[in-house]
PDB file of C-alpha atoms and ligand atoms in Angstrom:
ATOM      1  CA  UNK T  17     -24.636  -9.531  20.949  1.00 54.00           C
ATOM      2  CA  UNK T  18     -27.871  -8.855  22.868  1.00 53.00           C
ATOM      3  CA  UNK T  19     -26.826  -5.655  24.682  1.00 58.00           C
ATOM      4  CA  UNK T  20     -24.231  -4.660  22.168  1.00 75.00           C
ATOM      5  CA  UNK T  21     -24.400  -1.010  21.184  1.00 90.00           C
ATOM      6  CA  UNK T  22     -23.115  -1.741  17.692  1.00 97.00           C
ATOM      7  CA  UNK T  23     -25.015  -0.788  14.560  1.00 98.00           C
ATOM      8  CA  UNK T  24     -24.213  -4.056  12.752  1.00 98.00           C
ATOM      9  CA  UNK T  25     -25.270  -6.153  15.770  1.00 97.00           C
ATOM     10  CA  UNK T  26     -28.520  -4.184  15.753  1.00 97.00           C
ATOM     11  CA  UNK T  27     -28.931  -4.960  12.057  1.00 97.00           C
ATOM     12  CA  UNK T  28     -28.209  -8.646  12.753  1.00 96.00           C
ATOM     13  CA  UNK T  29     -30.800  -8.578  15.566  1.00 95.00           C
ATOM     14  CA  UNK T  30     -33.376  -6.923  13.296  1.00 94.00           C
ATOM     15  CA  UNK T  31     -33.511  -3.817  15.529  1.00 95.00           C
ATOM     16  CA  UNK T  32     -32.330  -1.645  12.641  1.00 96.00           C
ATOM     17  CA  UNK T  33     -33.745  -2.396   9.192  1.00 97.00           C
ATOM     18  CA  UNK T  34     -31.475  -3.434   6.351  1.00 98.00           C
ATOM     19  CA  UNK T  35     -31.800  -4.730   2.812  1.00 98.00           C
ATOM     20  CA  UNK T  36     -30.811  -8.328   3.535  1.00 98.00           C
ATOM     21  CA  UNK T  37     -29.787 -10.533   0.659  1.00 98.00           C
ATOM     22  CA  UNK T  38     -28.667 -13.575   2.683  1.00 98.00           C
ATOM     23  CA  UNK T  39     -28.991 -14.770   6.258  1.00 98.00           C
ATOM     24  CA  UNK T  40     -28.301 -17.942   8.163  1.00 98.00           C
ATOM     25  CA  UNK T  41     -27.564 -18.692  11.808  1.00 98.00           C
ATOM     26  CA  UNK T  42     -23.940 -17.506  11.569  1.00 98.00           C
ATOM     27  CA  UNK T  43     -23.852 -14.618   9.122  1.00 98.00           C
ATOM     28  CA  UNK T  44     -25.785 -11.923   7.340  1.00 98.00           C
ATOM     29  CA  UNK T  45     -25.275 -10.126   4.028  1.00 98.00           C
ATOM     30  CA  UNK T  46     -27.028  -6.832   3.315  1.00 98.00           C
ATOM     31  CA  UNK T  47     -26.771  -3.889   0.932  1.00 98.00           C
ATOM     32  CA  UNK T  48     -24.454  -1.047   1.884  1.00 98.00           C
ATOM     33  CA  UNK T  49     -26.492   2.085   2.569  1.00 98.00           C
ATOM     34  CA  UNK T  50     -23.990   4.238   0.618  1.00 98.00           C
ATOM     35  CA  UNK T  51     -22.944   1.990  -2.254  1.00 98.00           C
ATOM     36  CA  UNK T  52     -19.499   2.633  -3.747  1.00 97.00           C
ATOM     37  CA  UNK T  53     -20.172   0.337  -6.721  1.00 98.00           C
ATOM     38  CA  UNK T  54     -23.230  -0.861  -8.642  1.00 98.00           C
ATOM     39  CA  UNK T  55     -23.326  -3.842  -6.286  1.00 98.00           C
ATOM     40  CA  UNK T  56     -22.068  -3.131  -2.779  1.00 98.00           C
ATOM     41  CA  UNK T  57     -22.872  -5.692  -0.117  1.00 98.00           C
ATOM     42  CA  UNK T  58     -21.604  -6.110   3.417  1.00 98.00           C
ATOM     43  CA  UNK T  59     -21.076  -9.548   4.948  1.00 98.00           C
ATOM     44  CA  UNK T  60     -21.018  -9.742   8.739  1.00 98.00           C
ATOM     45  CA  UNK T  61     -20.751 -12.548  11.220  1.00 98.00           C
ATOM     46  CA  UNK T  62     -23.367 -12.729  13.962  1.00 97.00           C
ATOM     47  CA  UNK T  63     -20.666 -12.820  16.639  1.00 95.00           C
ATOM     48  CA  UNK T  64     -19.423  -9.347  17.422  1.00 96.00           C
ATOM     49  CA  UNK T  65     -15.766  -8.530  17.155  1.00 94.00           C
ATOM     50  CA  UNK T  66     -14.227  -5.295  16.021  1.00 96.00           C
ATOM     51  CA  UNK T  67     -11.028  -5.916  14.178  1.00 95.00           C
ATOM     52  CA  UNK T  68      -9.100  -8.452  12.168  1.00 93.00           C
ATOM     53  CA  UNK T  69      -6.375  -8.056  14.792  1.00 93.00           C
ATOM     54  CA  UNK T  70      -8.741  -9.664  17.345  1.00 94.00           C
ATOM     55  CA  UNK T  71      -8.655 -12.886  15.366  1.00 94.00           C
ATOM     56  CA  UNK T  72      -8.583 -16.206  17.194  1.00 96.00           C
ATOM     57  CA  UNK T  73      -9.310 -19.732  16.025  1.00 96.00           C
ATOM     58  CA  UNK T  74     -13.070 -19.500  16.615  1.00 96.00           C
ATOM     59  CA  UNK T  75     -13.310 -16.206  14.747  1.00 96.00           C
ATOM     60  CA  UNK T  76     -11.069 -17.525  11.987  1.00 97.00           C
ATOM     61  CA  UNK T  77     -13.482 -20.426  11.608  1.00 97.00           C
ATOM     62  CA  UNK T  78     -16.389 -17.980  11.271  1.00 97.00           C
ATOM     63  CA  UNK T  79     -14.498 -15.975   8.641  1.00 97.00           C
ATOM     64  CA  UNK T  80     -13.656 -19.160   6.799  1.00 98.00           C
ATOM     65  CA  UNK T  81     -17.352 -20.062   6.807  1.00 98.00           C
ATOM     66  CA  UNK T  82     -18.220 -16.597   5.475  1.00 98.00           C
ATOM     67  CA  UNK T  83     -15.656 -16.901   2.681  1.00 98.00           C
ATOM     68  CA  UNK T  84     -17.141 -20.268   1.745  1.00 98.00           C
ATOM     69  CA  UNK T  85     -20.574 -18.636   1.302  1.00 98.00           C
ATOM     70  CA  UNK T  86     -19.613 -15.351  -0.352  1.00 98.00           C
ATOM     71  CA  UNK T  87     -18.962 -16.561  -3.941  1.00 98.00           C
ATOM     72  CA  UNK T  88     -22.470 -17.914  -4.412  1.00 98.00           C
ATOM     73  CA  UNK T  89     -24.075 -14.918  -2.673  1.00 98.00           C
ATOM     74  CA  UNK T  90     -22.063 -12.487  -4.821  1.00 98.00           C
ATOM     75  CA  UNK T  91     -22.958 -14.288  -8.046  1.00 98.00           C
ATOM     76  CA  UNK T  92     -26.640 -14.422  -7.132  1.00 98.00           C
ATOM     77  CA  UNK T  93     -26.643 -10.678  -6.490  1.00 98.00           C
ATOM     78  CA  UNK T  94     -25.262  -9.290  -9.712  1.00 98.00           C
ATOM     79  CA  UNK T  95     -21.558 -10.116  -9.558  1.00 98.00           C
ATOM     80  CA  UNK T  96     -21.327 -12.836 -12.201  1.00 95.00           C
ATOM     81  CA  UNK T  97     -18.309 -11.267 -13.878  1.00 97.00           C
ATOM     82  CA  UNK T  98     -16.125 -10.809 -10.818  1.00 97.00           C
ATOM     83  CA  UNK T  99     -16.086  -8.764  -7.650  1.00 98.00           C
ATOM     84  CA  UNK T 100     -13.730  -7.369  -5.047  1.00 98.00           C
ATOM     85  CA  UNK T 101     -13.638  -8.194  -1.348  1.00 98.00           C
ATOM     86  CA  UNK T 102     -12.382  -5.532   1.052  1.00 98.00           C
ATOM     87  CA  UNK T 103     -11.832  -5.472   4.794  1.00 97.00           C
ATOM     88  CA  UNK T 104     -10.980  -2.053   6.196  1.00 97.00           C
ATOM     89  CA  UNK T 105      -8.846  -2.614   9.262  1.00 96.00           C
ATOM     90  CA  UNK T 106      -8.569   0.349  11.615  1.00 95.00           C
ATOM     91  CA  UNK T 107      -8.391   4.103  11.281  1.00 95.00           C
ATOM     92  CA  UNK T 108      -5.810   4.414   8.507  1.00 97.00           C
ATOM     93  CA  UNK T 109      -8.003   2.246   6.278  1.00 97.00           C
ATOM     94  CA  UNK T 110     -11.025   4.401   7.095  1.00 96.00           C
ATOM     95  CA  UNK T 111     -12.895   1.764   9.082  1.00 97.00           C
ATOM     96  CA  UNK T 112     -16.038   3.453  10.411  1.00 97.00           C
ATOM     97  CA  UNK T 113     -18.041   0.538  11.800  1.00 97.00           C
ATOM     98  CA  UNK T 114     -16.150  -1.510  14.357  1.00 97.00           C
ATOM     99  CA  UNK T 115     -17.822  -4.851  13.766  1.00 97.00           C
ATOM    100  CA  UNK T 116     -15.710  -6.823  11.354  1.00 97.00           C
ATOM    101  CA  UNK T 117     -17.275  -6.839   7.906  1.00 98.00           C
ATOM    102  CA  UNK T 118     -16.359  -7.811   4.384  1.00 98.00           C
ATOM    103  CA  UNK T 119     -17.272  -5.416   1.574  1.00 98.00           C
ATOM    104  CA  UNK T 120     -18.384  -7.167  -1.634  1.00 98.00           C
ATOM    105  CA  UNK T 121     -18.029  -4.765  -4.570  1.00 98.00           C
ATOM    106  CA  UNK T 122     -18.935  -5.460  -8.176  1.00 98.00           C
ATOM    107  CA  UNK T 123     -21.685  -5.418 -10.764  1.00 98.00           C
ATOM    108  CA  UNK T 124     -19.513  -3.308 -13.073  1.00 98.00           C
ATOM    109  CA  UNK T 125     -15.893  -2.852 -14.103  1.00 97.00           C
ATOM    110  CA  UNK T 126     -14.423  -1.345 -10.943  1.00 97.00           C
ATOM    111  CA  UNK T 127     -12.617   1.921 -11.673  1.00 89.00           C
ATOM    112  CA  UNK T 128      -9.763   1.441  -9.235  1.00 80.00           C
TER     113      UNK T 128
HETATM  114  P1  AMP A 211     -16.088   0.617   6.856  1.00 97.42           P
HETATM  115  O1  AMP A 211     -15.715   1.998   6.407  1.00 97.42           O
HETATM  116  O2  AMP A 211     -15.240  -0.460   6.269  1.00 97.42           O
HETATM  117  O3  AMP A 211     -16.200   0.523   8.366  1.00 97.42           O
HETATM  118  O4  AMP A 211     -17.526   0.350   6.245  1.00 97.42           O
HETATM  119  C1  AMP A 211     -18.712   0.630   6.890  1.00 97.42           C
HETATM  120  C2  AMP A 211     -19.777   0.603   5.821  1.00 97.42           C
HETATM  121  O5  AMP A 211     -21.032   0.477   6.458  1.00 97.42           O
HETATM  122  C3  AMP A 211     -19.849   1.887   4.947  1.00 97.42           C
HETATM  123  O6  AMP A 211     -19.659   1.531   3.587  1.00 97.42           O
HETATM  124  C4  AMP A 211     -21.256   2.410   5.226  1.00 97.42           C
HETATM  125  O7  AMP A 211     -21.853   2.968   4.080  1.00 97.42           O
HETATM  126  C5  AMP A 211     -21.990   1.176   5.712  1.00 97.42           C
HETATM  127  N1  AMP A 211     -23.114   1.395   6.594  1.00 97.42           N
HETATM  128  C6  AMP A 211     -23.151   2.164   7.709  1.00 97.42           C
HETATM  129  N2  AMP A 211     -24.369   2.097   8.295  1.00 97.42           N
HETATM  130  C7  AMP A 211     -25.115   1.256   7.530  1.00 97.42           C
HETATM  131  C8  AMP A 211     -26.456   0.774   7.598  1.00 97.42           C
HETATM  132  N3  AMP A 211     -27.287   1.140   8.578  1.00 97.42           N
HETATM  133  N4  AMP A 211     -26.890  -0.072   6.629  1.00 97.42           N
HETATM  134  C9  AMP A 211     -26.063  -0.453   5.639  1.00 97.42           C
HETATM  135  N5  AMP A 211     -24.789  -0.039   5.524  1.00 97.42           N
HETATM  136  C10 AMP A 211     -24.319   0.804   6.451  1.00 97.42           C
HETATM  137 ZN1   ZN A 212     -21.410  -5.699  16.470  1.00 97.42          ZN
END
C-alpha cells in the first residue's frame, strides 16, 4: 500500500483527507464525497486490490471481516431503518475507483 498510486490507499494512509466514521487496523469507513443518498459511506479494506474478480481466500477473509463490522457501523451512522450495500464491479457497473469498496446507502427510503 505504501507506494500505491490509488486514491483509496492514500485515504487509508491519511495522505488524502476524508470524513472517517470508522477505522481499525484492517478497514476504514468514510463518507462518500458525492453522496447518492442521505447516508452514503464507503467501506474499504487496507489491503489494496482492484476487483471482486481478484478474490482469493485471504481477501475473502478480509471481506468477511468487513461484512461483520458493517451492520453496527451503518446503524451508528444514521441507517437504523435499513440500508443497501453495493459493490460496483468493473466498467459496465460504472466502477470508477479500482480499490474494492462497499457502498453503504441509506438514511432514507431509497428511491430505486
Ligand atoms: P465506484 O463508482 O463504485 O468506483 O465508486 C467510487 C466512489 O468513490 C464514488 O461514489 C465517488 O463519489 C467516491 N469518491 C471518489 N473520490 C473520493 C474521495 N476523495 N473521498 C470520498 N469519496 C470519494
Ligand atoms: Zn488502493
